[in-house]
Structures are given as C-alpha cells and as structure tokens.
Amino acid sequence: MESLNTIERQQEIVRLTQTQGKVSVAELAQRFSVSEVTIRSDLATLDSKRLVVRSRGGAMVNDDLSRELSLKEKRQKHSDLKQKLGRAVAALIADDERIILDSGTTTEEVAACLSEHKNLIVMTNGLNIASELAGFEKVEVMMTGGLLRKKSMSFYGAQAEQALRHFQFDKVVLGVDGFDLRTGLSTHFEAEATLNRLMCEVAREIIVVTDSSKFERRGFHLICAANQVHTLVTDAGIPAGTVEELTRMGVHVQIIS
C-alpha cells in the first residue's frame, strides 16, 4: 500500500476493523509498512477516541459506539426521553420562522410537536420528518431531495447540498451521533456530516438536540465545533463539567427534567 500520513492510516485502520471485526498489530504493520510500535500508537489513539477497542495483539470493532443503528432501532432507544426533548425544542421555534430539521428520530419528535405553529417553512432531508409534517396545515414542507439512504430514511448527496445553497434559514435543528468538547459534533456517515455542515452555514442559529448518552462520544466525521452551537437541549445525564465548559463557550444549555 502507498505511504499514508498518520490521519489517513488511522482512518484506514478504522475501516479495516469495521469490515473485518478484528485486526492485529502484526498484520497492520505489514500492510502499512510501518513499525509495530507505530501501529500500537495508532490503536491507542483510536481507542481513546472510542473508534476501536484495544485487544491483545490488536483491536476489535467497537460495536456499541461505531455501529450505526437503523431508524427502527433508534426509535426504540430512549423513546420517552426523545418525546420530551422534542417538545422542548419545538418551544424554541416561533411562528413565521424558516427552519431546517435534520434527519433522525429525535428531530422527528420535534416535528411532531409543530402542529400548532403557524406559517412555518421547514426544510428537511428526512423522509420520516416530511411525512410527519405533511398533515400540518400551516407548515410548509420542503425537501432537499438527493439520494435516499434507506437505513436512516434520509437524503444526501450533491442534489441535497445544492437545494440548501439557495436559501437562508432562521434555525437549524441537528441531532448528532457524538458530542465532544474538544472535537465537536460528529456523525458516522461522511455524506451526512457534509450536509450537516452546510445546514449550519445557511442558518443563523444552530440548535442541537441529543440525549446525554452522546456526550464524550466521537463519530468519525466532524460537523462543527462545540462553540458554534447556540443552544443545546439535552437531559440531566450530561456531565456537569460539560455544562460548565459549554456555558463558558457561550452555548445556552437547556436541560429537561
């Protein structure tokens, strides 16, 4: 294999681990033509980011954190909590606003709570979210279009990105796979991260809604820095130090009870 820099090599290690389930130090050293000491250092770094799990002589896939859940599985996790989060975020959205709702099950709960809003324009890349909003008389629904990712019922790609570039929005509501103070917001799917970054660029205000299990987790693809978020809505399980640091950054943290 041609020579890769450290970041490229580590990305390839994660890919191999997810594909094979397990990799060995010796195998990786030979594959990348580097020393076993270098590979052990790579694995230690990736383990600290919770992208792989160190094992004797190598590393294993981190099933709990690296495996992306299907939409059906995500709906079943923390469902009561997601409903509460959805209500809290909907209360932050005013009549007559133009907003983006990112795909996901928590943002679907936000959508479900917008039935009483008036003169809203909502752009979404989530097929499930558009379906939820379709019955609301005073909510105008726009879809990004693009390629449909069936696992998450979300659209992505150049067409979706181009659709966003023609508009300006008051707010974007994002769900995330990982929220880390140092590395920022992240997700598992590269094309989704690209689209999310653009959503943040075309909106005046960024609202992140997530349950506390996503904190101190790092997906592989970054969306934006933590200090770019205007409002975070989460539950009381968020680490106390995280609240303090986000507040210092100027992020408004709203904790539901």
CSV table of C-alpha atoms in Angstrom, one decimal:
chain,number,residue,atom,x,y,z
A,1,MET,CA,0.0,0.0,0.0
A,2,GLU,CA,1.2,3.5,-0.8
A,3,SER,CA,2.6,5.6,2.0
A,4,LEU,CA,-0.2,7.3,4.1
A,5,ASN,CA,0.1,10.0,6.6
A,6,THR,CA,-1.0,9.4,10.2
A,7,ILE,CA,-4.6,10.5,9.8
A,8,GLU,CA,-5.1,8.6,6.6
A,9,ARG,CA,-3.6,5.4,8.1
A,10,GLN,CA,-5.8,5.7,11.2
A,11,GLN,CA,-8.9,6.2,9.0
A,12,GLU,CA,-7.9,3.0,7.1
A,13,ILE,CA,-7.4,1.1,10.3
A,14,VAL,CA,-10.9,2.0,11.5
A,15,ARG,CA,-12.3,1.0,8.1
A,16,LEU,CA,-10.5,-2.4,8.2
A,17,THR,CA,-11.6,-3.0,11.8
A,18,GLN,CA,-15.2,-2.3,11.0
A,19,THR,CA,-15.0,-4.5,7.9
A,20,GLN,CA,-13.1,-7.5,9.4
A,21,GLY,CA,-14.3,-7.1,13.0
A,22,LYS,CA,-10.8,-7.6,14.3
A,23,VAL,CA,-7.2,-6.6,13.2
A,24,SER,CA,-3.8,-7.5,14.5
A,25,VAL,CA,-0.8,-5.3,15.1
A,26,ALA,CA,1.5,-7.5,13.0
A,27,GLU,CA,-1.0,-7.5,10.1
A,28,LEU,CA,-1.4,-3.7,10.2
A,29,ALA,CA,2.4,-3.1,10.5
A,30,GLN,CA,3.0,-5.2,7.4
A,31,ARG,CA,0.1,-3.7,5.5
A,32,PHE,CA,1.2,-0.1,6.1
A,33,SER,CA,5.0,-0.7,6.1
A,34,VAL,CA,5.4,0.8,9.5
A,35,SER,CA,6.7,-0.5,12.8
A,36,GLU,CA,4.6,-2.3,15.3
A,37,VAL,CA,5.3,0.5,17.8
A,38,THR,CA,3.7,3.0,15.3
A,39,ILE,CA,0.6,0.7,15.0
A,40,ARG,CA,0.3,0.4,18.7
A,41,SER,CA,0.4,4.1,19.0
A,42,ASP,CA,-2.3,4.4,16.3
A,43,LEU,CA,-4.5,1.9,18.1
A,44,ALA,CA,-4.1,3.7,21.4
A,45,THR,CA,-5.2,6.9,19.8
A,46,LEU,CA,-8.2,5.3,18.1
A,47,ASP,CA,-9.1,3.5,21.4
A,48,SER,CA,-9.0,6.8,23.3
A,49,LYS,CA,-11.5,8.2,20.7
A,50,ARG,CA,-13.6,5.1,21.2
A,51,LEU,CA,-13.4,4.3,17.5
A,52,VAL,CA,-11.9,0.8,18.1
A,53,VAL,CA,-11.4,-1.3,21.2
A,54,ARG,CA,-7.9,-2.4,22.0
A,55,SER,CA,-7.4,-6.2,22.4
A,56,ARG,CA,-4.5,-8.5,23.0
A,57,GLY,CA,-2.2,-8.1,19.9
A,58,GLY,CA,-4.6,-5.8,18.0
A,59,ALA,CA,-8.0,-4.2,18.1
A,60,MET,CA,-11.7,-5.1,17.7
A,61,VAL,CA,-14.7,-3.2,16.3
A,62,ASN,CA,-16.5,-1.1,18.9
A,63,ASP,CA,-20.0,-2.5,18.3
A,64,ASP,CA,-21.7,-0.2,20.8
A,65,LEU,CA,-20.3,3.1,19.6
A,66,SER,CA,-19.2,2.6,16.0
A,67,ARG,CA,-22.1,0.6,14.8
A,68,GLU,CA,-24.8,2.9,13.4
A,69,LEU,CA,-28.3,2.0,14.5
A,70,SER,CA,-31.1,1.7,11.9
A,71,LEU,CA,-34.0,4.1,12.1
A,72,LYS,CA,-36.2,1.4,13.7
A,73,GLU,CA,-33.6,0.7,16.4
A,74,LYS,CA,-33.1,4.3,17.1
A,75,ARG,CA,-36.8,4.9,17.6
A,76,GLN,CA,-36.8,2.2,20.3
A,77,LYS,CA,-34.0,3.7,22.3
A,78,HIS,CA,-34.9,6.4,24.8
A,79,SER,CA,-38.3,7.0,23.2
A,80,ASP,CA,-39.9,8.8,26.2
A,81,LEU,CA,-36.9,11.0,26.6
A,82,LYS,CA,-36.9,11.8,22.9
A,83,GLN,CA,-40.5,13.0,23.1
A,84,LYS,CA,-39.6,15.3,26.0
A,85,LEU,CA,-36.6,16.7,24.0
A,86,GLY,CA,-38.9,17.2,21.0
A,87,ARG,CA,-41.3,19.3,23.0
A,88,ALA,CA,-38.5,21.4,24.5
A,89,VAL,CA,-37.0,22.2,21.1
A,90,ALA,CA,-40.4,22.9,19.5
A,91,ALA,CA,-40.9,25.6,22.2
A,92,LEU,CA,-37.8,27.3,20.9
A,93,ILE,CA,-39.3,27.7,17.4
A,94,ALA,CA,-41.5,30.7,16.8
A,95,ASP,CA,-44.3,31.2,14.3
A,96,ASP,CA,-43.2,32.6,10.9
A,97,GLU,CA,-39.7,31.1,11.1
A,98,ARG,CA,-37.8,29.3,8.4
A,99,ILE,CA,-36.1,26.2,9.9
A,100,ILE,CA,-34.1,23.1,8.9
A,101,LEU,CA,-34.9,19.9,10.6
A,102,ASP,CA,-32.1,17.4,10.2
A,103,SER,CA,-33.0,13.7,9.7
A,104,GLY,CA,-33.3,11.4,12.8
A,105,THR,CA,-35.7,10.1,15.4
A,106,THR,CA,-35.2,12.9,17.9
A,107,THR,CA,-35.8,15.5,15.3
A,108,GLU,CA,-38.9,13.6,14.2
A,109,GLU,CA,-40.2,14.2,17.7
A,110,VAL,CA,-39.6,17.9,17.2
A,111,ALA,CA,-41.6,17.8,14.0
A,112,ALA,CA,-44.5,16.0,15.8
A,113,CYS,CA,-44.7,19.0,18.2
A,114,LEU,CA,-45.0,21.7,15.5
A,115,SER,CA,-48.7,21.1,14.7
A,116,GLU,CA,-49.8,24.3,16.4
A,117,HIS,CA,-47.2,26.5,14.8
A,118,LYS,CA,-48.3,28.9,12.1
A,119,ASN,CA,-46.6,30.0,8.9
A,120,LEU,CA,-43.6,27.8,9.4
A,121,ILE,CA,-41.3,26.8,6.5
A,122,VAL,CA,-39.5,23.6,7.2
A,123,MET,CA,-36.7,22.2,5.0
A,124,THR,CA,-35.7,18.6,5.8
A,125,ASN,CA,-33.6,15.8,4.5
A,126,GLY,CA,-35.6,13.2,6.5
A,127,LEU,CA,-38.4,11.3,4.7
A,128,ASN,CA,-39.9,10.4,8.0
A,129,ILE,CA,-39.9,14.0,9.1
A,130,ALA,CA,-41.6,15.3,5.9
A,131,SER,CA,-44.2,12.6,6.4
A,132,GLU,CA,-44.8,13.8,9.9
A,133,LEU,CA,-45.2,17.4,8.9
A,134,ALA,CA,-47.4,16.7,5.8
A,135,GLY,CA,-50.6,16.8,7.9
A,136,PHE,CA,-49.9,20.2,9.5
A,137,GLU,CA,-52.0,22.8,7.6
A,138,LYS,CA,-49.9,25.8,8.5
A,139,VAL,CA,-46.5,24.3,8.0
A,140,GLU,CA,-44.9,24.5,4.5
A,141,VAL,CA,-42.7,21.5,3.9
A,142,MET,CA,-39.6,21.5,1.6
A,143,MET,CA,-37.3,18.5,1.0
A,144,THR,CA,-33.7,18.6,0.0
A,145,GLY,CA,-34.1,15.7,-2.4
A,146,GLY,CA,-31.0,13.7,-3.3
A,147,LEU,CA,-30.0,10.1,-2.8
A,148,LEU,CA,-32.1,8.2,-0.3
A,149,ARG,CA,-30.2,6.4,2.4
A,150,LYS,CA,-32.8,3.7,3.3
A,151,LYS,CA,-31.2,2.7,6.6
A,152,SER,CA,-32.0,6.2,8.0
A,153,MET,CA,-34.7,7.3,5.6
A,154,SER,CA,-32.6,10.4,4.9
A,155,PHE,CA,-31.5,12.1,1.7
A,156,TYR,CA,-27.9,13.1,1.0
A,157,GLY,CA,-25.5,14.0,-1.8
A,158,ALA,CA,-24.9,16.8,-4.3
A,159,GLN,CA,-28.6,17.4,-5.1
A,160,ALA,CA,-29.4,17.8,-1.4
A,161,GLU,CA,-26.5,20.2,-0.8
A,162,GLN,CA,-27.4,22.3,-3.9
A,163,ALA,CA,-31.0,22.6,-2.6
A,164,LEU,CA,-29.8,24.2,0.6
A,165,ARG,CA,-27.5,26.7,-1.1
A,166,HIS,CA,-30.4,28.7,-2.5
A,167,PHE,CA,-31.9,29.7,0.9
A,168,GLN,CA,-31.3,31.3,4.3
A,169,PHE,CA,-32.9,29.9,7.4
A,170,ASP,CA,-33.5,31.2,10.9
A,171,LYS,CA,-32.6,28.0,12.7
A,172,VAL,CA,-31.3,24.5,12.1
A,173,VAL,CA,-32.1,21.7,14.5
A,174,LEU,CA,-29.4,18.9,14.5
A,175,GLY,CA,-29.3,15.5,16.1
A,176,VAL,CA,-25.8,14.1,16.4
A,177,ASP,CA,-24.1,10.7,17.0
A,178,GLY,CA,-21.3,12.2,19.1
A,179,PHE,CA,-20.7,15.4,21.1
A,180,ASP,CA,-17.2,16.0,22.4
A,181,LEU,CA,-16.0,19.3,23.8
A,182,ARG,CA,-12.6,19.1,22.1
A,183,THR,CA,-13.5,17.7,18.7
A,184,GLY,CA,-17.1,19.0,18.4
A,185,LEU,CA,-20.2,17.4,16.9
A,186,SER,CA,-19.8,14.3,14.8
A,187,THR,CA,-21.7,11.5,12.9
A,188,HIS,CA,-20.9,8.1,11.5
A,189,PHE,CA,-21.8,8.8,7.8
A,190,GLU,CA,-19.5,11.1,5.8
A,191,ALA,CA,-22.1,12.5,3.4
A,192,GLU,CA,-24.4,13.3,6.3
A,193,ALA,CA,-21.6,15.3,8.0
A,194,THR,CA,-21.0,17.2,4.8
A,195,LEU,CA,-24.7,18.1,4.5
A,196,ASN,CA,-25.0,19.0,8.2
A,197,ARG,CA,-22.0,21.4,7.8
A,198,LEU,CA,-23.8,23.2,5.0
A,199,MET,CA,-27.0,23.3,7.1
A,200,CYS,CA,-25.1,25.1,9.8
A,201,GLU,CA,-23.7,27.6,7.2
A,202,VAL,CA,-27.1,28.6,5.9
A,203,ALA,CA,-28.8,29.0,9.3
A,204,ARG,CA,-28.4,32.0,11.7
A,205,GLU,CA,-28.8,29.8,14.8
A,206,ILE,CA,-27.7,26.2,15.5
A,207,ILE,CA,-29.8,24.1,17.9
A,208,VAL,CA,-28.5,20.7,18.9
A,209,VAL,CA,-30.9,18.2,20.5
A,210,THR,CA,-29.5,15.0,21.9
A,211,ASP,CA,-29.8,12.7,24.8
A,212,SER,CA,-26.9,12.6,27.3
A,213,SER,CA,-25.5,9.3,26.1
A,214,LYS,CA,-24.0,11.1,23.1
A,215,PHE,CA,-21.6,13.2,25.2
A,216,GLU,CA,-17.9,12.3,25.2
A,217,ARG,CA,-18.5,10.1,22.1
A,218,ARG,CA,-16.8,10.8,18.8
A,219,GLY,CA,-18.1,9.8,15.5
A,220,PHE,CA,-15.5,9.6,12.7
A,221,HIS,CA,-16.9,12.5,10.6
A,222,LEU,CA,-17.0,16.0,12.1
A,223,ILE,CA,-19.8,18.5,11.6
A,224,CYS,CA,-18.7,21.6,13.6
A,225,ALA,CA,-17.0,22.8,16.7
A,226,ALA,CA,-18.9,22.8,20.0
A,227,ASN,CA,-18.6,26.6,20.4
A,228,GLN,CA,-20.5,27.1,17.1
A,229,VAL,CA,-23.7,25.8,18.8
A,230,HIS,CA,-26.1,28.4,20.0
A,231,THR,CA,-28.4,26.2,22.0
A,232,LEU,CA,-28.1,22.6,23.3
A,233,VAL,CA,-31.2,20.8,24.5
A,234,THR,CA,-30.4,17.6,26.5
A,235,ASP,CA,-31.3,15.7,29.7
A,236,ALA,CA,-29.8,15.7,33.2
A,237,GLY,CA,-27.4,12.9,32.4
A,238,ILE,CA,-25.0,15.4,30.8
A,239,PRO,CA,-21.6,15.6,32.6
A,240,ALA,CA,-21.5,18.6,35.0
A,241,GLY,CA,-18.1,19.7,33.6
A,242,THR,CA,-19.5,19.7,30.1
A,243,VAL,CA,-22.3,22.1,31.1
A,244,GLU,CA,-19.8,24.4,32.7
A,245,GLU,CA,-17.5,24.4,29.7
A,246,LEU,CA,-20.3,24.9,27.2
A,247,THR,CA,-21.7,27.8,29.2
A,248,ARG,CA,-18.2,29.3,29.2
A,249,MET,CA,-18.1,29.0,25.4
A,250,GLY,CA,-21.4,30.9,25.2
A,251,VAL,CA,-23.6,27.9,24.4
A,252,HIS,CA,-27.1,28.1,26.1
A,253,VAL,CA,-27.7,24.7,27.7
A,254,GLN,CA,-31.3,23.7,28.3
A,255,ILE,CA,-31.7,20.6,30.5
A,256,ILE,CA,-35.1,18.9,30.5
A,257,SER,CA,-36.5,17.4,33.7
